[in-house]
């Protein structure tokens, strides 16, 4: 068995790997110079549509564009 000393530091800090990865990605994006910073921030955006279903048929979808704020 592995001891707790061999555990990754993100786990020892009480984080999940996804949380740690998002934190690192945000730090790297903030360190970039223009125009690379704005390009990286634009890639962070998420686009999706939401449709409600009534009587087994979808209603008109609502288009959304949100950013990931971790």
PDB file of N, CA and C in Angstrom, residues 6-44:
ATOM      1  N   UNK A   6       3.098   9.684  -0.379  1.00  0.00           N
ATOM      2  CA  UNK A   6       3.229   9.519  -1.818  1.00  0.00           C
ATOM      3  C   UNK A   6       2.037  10.098  -2.582  1.00  0.00           C
ATOM      4  N   UNK A   7       1.029  10.602  -1.876  1.00  0.00           N
ATOM      5  CA  UNK A   7      -0.159  11.163  -2.529  1.00  0.00           C
ATOM      6  C   UNK A   7       0.200  12.464  -3.238  1.00  0.00           C
ATOM      7  N   UNK A   8      -0.439  12.721  -4.375  1.00  0.00           N
ATOM      8  CA  UNK A   8      -0.187  13.984  -5.082  1.00  0.00           C
ATOM      9  C   UNK A   8      -0.547  15.176  -4.195  1.00  0.00           C
ATOM     10  N   UNK A   9       0.167  16.280  -4.395  1.00  0.00           N
ATOM     11  CA  UNK A   9      -0.056  17.441  -3.524  1.00  0.00           C
ATOM     12  C   UNK A   9      -1.444  18.033  -3.698  1.00  0.00           C
ATOM     13  N   UNK A  10      -2.055  17.908  -4.899  1.00  0.00           N
ATOM     14  CA  UNK A  10      -3.409  18.435  -5.078  1.00  0.00           C
ATOM     15  C   UNK A  10      -4.405  17.639  -4.249  1.00  0.00           C
ATOM     16  N   UNK A  11      -4.152  16.338  -4.100  1.00  0.00           N
ATOM     17  CA  UNK A  11      -5.027  15.517  -3.264  1.00  0.00           C
ATOM     18  C   UNK A  11      -4.810  15.852  -1.788  1.00  0.00           C
ATOM     19  N   UNK A  12      -3.556  16.080  -1.400  1.00  0.00           N
ATOM     20  CA  UNK A  12      -3.248  16.446  -0.019  1.00  0.00           C
ATOM     21  C   UNK A  12      -3.867  17.798   0.341  1.00  0.00           C
ATOM     22  N   UNK A  13      -4.036  18.672  -0.667  1.00  0.00           N
ATOM     23  CA  UNK A  13      -4.654  19.978  -0.430  1.00  0.00           C
ATOM     24  C   UNK A  13      -6.175  19.901  -0.402  1.00  0.00           C
ATOM     25  N   UNK A  14      -6.731  18.697  -0.620  1.00  0.00           N
ATOM     26  CA  UNK A  14      -8.182  18.533  -0.570  1.00  0.00           C
ATOM     27  C   UNK A  14      -8.875  18.892  -1.874  1.00  0.00           C
ATOM     28  N   UNK A  15      -8.136  18.874  -2.998  1.00  0.00           N
ATOM     29  CA  UNK A  15      -8.704  19.219  -4.299  1.00  0.00           C
ATOM     30  C   UNK A  15      -8.884  17.952  -5.126  1.00  0.00           C
ATOM     31  N   UNK A  16      -9.785  18.045  -6.109  1.00  0.00           N
ATOM     32  CA  UNK A  16      -9.856  16.991  -7.112  1.00  0.00           C
ATOM     33  C   UNK A  16      -8.890  17.360  -8.230  1.00  0.00           C
ATOM     34  N   UNK A  17      -8.581  16.394  -9.086  1.00  0.00           N
ATOM     35  CA  UNK A  17      -7.656  16.681 -10.184  1.00  0.00           C
ATOM     36  C   UNK A  17      -8.266  17.689 -11.151  1.00  0.00           C
ATOM     37  N   UNK A  18      -9.573  17.623 -11.372  1.00  0.00           N
ATOM     38  CA  UNK A  18     -10.236  18.571 -12.281  1.00  0.00           C
ATOM     39  C   UNK A  18     -10.124  19.989 -11.732  1.00  0.00           C
ATOM     40  N   UNK A  19     -10.331  20.171 -10.431  1.00  0.00           N
ATOM     41  CA  UNK A  19     -10.203  21.492  -9.815  1.00  0.00           C
ATOM     42  C   UNK A  19      -8.782  22.012  -9.952  1.00  0.00           C
ATOM     43  N   UNK A  20      -7.812  21.154  -9.686  1.00  0.00           N
ATOM     44  CA  UNK A  20      -6.401  21.527  -9.817  1.00  0.00           C
ATOM     45  C   UNK A  20      -6.073  21.886 -11.258  1.00  0.00           C
ATOM     46  N   UNK A  21      -6.552  21.094 -12.205  1.00  0.00           N
ATOM     47  CA  UNK A  21      -6.292  21.334 -13.615  1.00  0.00           C
ATOM     48  C   UNK A  21      -6.903  22.651 -14.078  1.00  0.00           C
ATOM     49  N   UNK A  22      -8.132  22.947 -13.658  1.00  0.00           N
ATOM     50  CA  UNK A  22      -8.776  24.221 -14.010  1.00  0.00           C
ATOM     51  C   UNK A  22      -8.038  25.405 -13.414  1.00  0.00           C
ATOM     52  N   UNK A  23      -7.573  25.266 -12.187  1.00  0.00           N
ATOM     53  CA  UNK A  23      -6.815  26.330 -11.533  1.00  0.00           C
ATOM     54  C   UNK A  23      -5.525  26.620 -12.297  1.00  0.00           C
ATOM     55  N   UNK A  24      -4.809  25.568 -12.671  1.00  0.00           N
ATOM     56  CA  UNK A  24      -3.564  25.743 -13.429  1.00  0.00           C
ATOM     57  C   UNK A  24      -3.828  26.365 -14.790  1.00  0.00           C
ATOM     58  N   UNK A  25      -4.877  25.928 -15.479  1.00  0.00           N
ATOM     59  CA  UNK A  25      -5.207  26.471 -16.798  1.00  0.00           C
ATOM     60  C   UNK A  25      -5.544  27.960 -16.698  1.00  0.00           C
ATOM     61  N   UNK A  26      -6.299  28.346 -15.662  1.00  0.00           N
ATOM     62  CA  UNK A  26      -6.636  29.764 -15.481  1.00  0.00           C
ATOM     63  C   UNK A  26      -5.383  30.592 -15.205  1.00  0.00           C
ATOM     64  N   UNK A  27      -4.468  30.071 -14.412  1.00  0.00           N
ATOM     65  CA  UNK A  27      -3.227  30.795 -14.130  1.00  0.00           C
ATOM     66  C   UNK A  27      -2.388  30.984 -15.391  1.00  0.00           C
ATOM     67  N   UNK A  28      -2.315  29.950 -16.221  1.00  0.00           N
ATOM     68  CA  UNK A  28      -1.549  30.054 -17.460  1.00  0.00           C
ATOM     69  C   UNK A  28      -2.192  31.072 -18.395  1.00  0.00           C
ATOM     70  N   UNK A  29      -3.526  31.053 -18.515  1.00  0.00           N
ATOM     71  CA  UNK A  29      -4.215  32.023 -19.384  1.00  0.00           C
ATOM     72  C   UNK A  29      -3.952  33.451 -18.929  1.00  0.00           C
ATOM     73  N   UNK A  30      -3.930  33.677 -17.612  1.00  0.00           N
ATOM     74  CA  UNK A  30      -3.706  35.026 -17.097  1.00  0.00           C
ATOM     75  C   UNK A  30      -2.276  35.502 -17.323  1.00  0.00           C
ATOM     76  N   UNK A  31      -1.333  34.596 -17.485  1.00  0.00           N
ATOM     77  CA  UNK A  31       0.071  34.956 -17.691  1.00  0.00           C
ATOM     78  C   UNK A  31       0.407  35.256 -19.149  1.00  0.00           C
ATOM     79  N   UNK A  32      -0.495  34.914 -20.062  1.00  0.00           N
ATOM     80  CA  UNK A  32      -0.222  35.131 -21.482  1.00  0.00           C
ATOM     81  C   UNK A  32      -0.268  36.614 -21.834  1.00  0.00           C
ATOM     82  N   UNK A  33       0.512  36.995 -22.831  1.00  0.00           N
ATOM     83  CA  UNK A  33       0.479  38.363 -23.357  1.00  0.00           C
ATOM     84  C   UNK A  33      -0.524  38.416 -24.492  1.00  0.00           C
ATOM     85  N   UNK A  34      -1.004  39.629 -24.781  1.00  0.00           N
ATOM     86  CA  UNK A  34      -1.912  39.825 -25.909  1.00  0.00           C
ATOM     87  C   UNK A  34      -1.155  39.585 -27.199  1.00  0.00           C
ATOM     88  N   UNK A  35      -1.725  39.074 -28.214  1.00  0.00           N
ATOM     89  CA  UNK A  35      -3.122  38.685 -28.439  1.00  0.00           C
ATOM     90  C   UNK A  35      -3.433  37.265 -27.983  1.00  0.00           C
ATOM     91  N   UNK A  36      -2.436  36.549 -27.455  1.00  0.00           N
ATOM     92  CA  UNK A  36      -2.631  35.149 -27.073  1.00  0.00           C
ATOM     93  C   UNK A  36      -3.598  35.003 -25.909  1.00  0.00           C
ATOM     94  N   UNK A  37      -3.603  35.977 -25.004  1.00  0.00           N
ATOM     95  CA  UNK A  37      -4.491  35.915 -23.854  1.00  0.00           C
ATOM     96  C   UNK A  37      -5.949  35.957 -24.287  1.00  0.00           C
ATOM     97  N   UNK A  38      -6.306  36.921 -25.142  1.00  0.00           N
ATOM     98  CA  UNK A  38      -7.698  37.030 -25.580  1.00  0.00           C
ATOM     99  C   UNK A  38      -8.112  35.818 -26.401  1.00  0.00           C
ATOM    100  N   UNK A  39      -7.200  35.245 -27.189  1.00  0.00           N
ATOM    101  CA  UNK A  39      -7.516  34.035 -27.957  1.00  0.00           C
ATOM    102  C   UNK A  39      -7.790  32.864 -27.020  1.00  0.00           C
ATOM    103  N   UNK A  40      -7.000  32.721 -25.990  1.00  0.00           N
ATOM    104  CA  UNK A  40      -7.197  31.629 -25.031  1.00  0.00           C
ATOM    105  C   UNK A  40      -8.495  31.816 -24.258  1.00  0.00           C
ATOM    106  N   UNK A  41      -8.818  33.049 -23.887  1.00  0.00           N
ATOM    107  CA  UNK A  41     -10.064  33.303 -23.163  1.00  0.00           C
ATOM    108  C   UNK A  41     -11.277  33.052 -24.052  1.00  0.00           C
ATOM    109  N   UNK A  42     -11.161  33.327 -25.354  1.00  0.00           N
ATOM    110  CA  UNK A  42     -12.265  33.031 -26.269  1.00  0.00           C
ATOM    111  C   UNK A  42     -12.488  31.532 -26.417  1.00  0.00           C
ATOM    112  N   UNK A  43     -11.435  30.736 -26.366  1.00  0.00           N
ATOM    113  CA  UNK A  43     -11.575  29.278 -26.446  1.00  0.00           C
ATOM    114  C   UNK A  43     -12.222  28.701 -25.197  1.00  0.00           C
ATOM    115  N   UNK A  44     -12.220  29.454 -24.110  1.00  0.00           N
ATOM    116  CA  UNK A  44     -12.794  28.991 -22.853  1.00  0.00           C
ATOM    117  C   UNK A  44     -14.320  29.016 -22.885  1.00  0.00           C
TER     118      UNK A  44
END
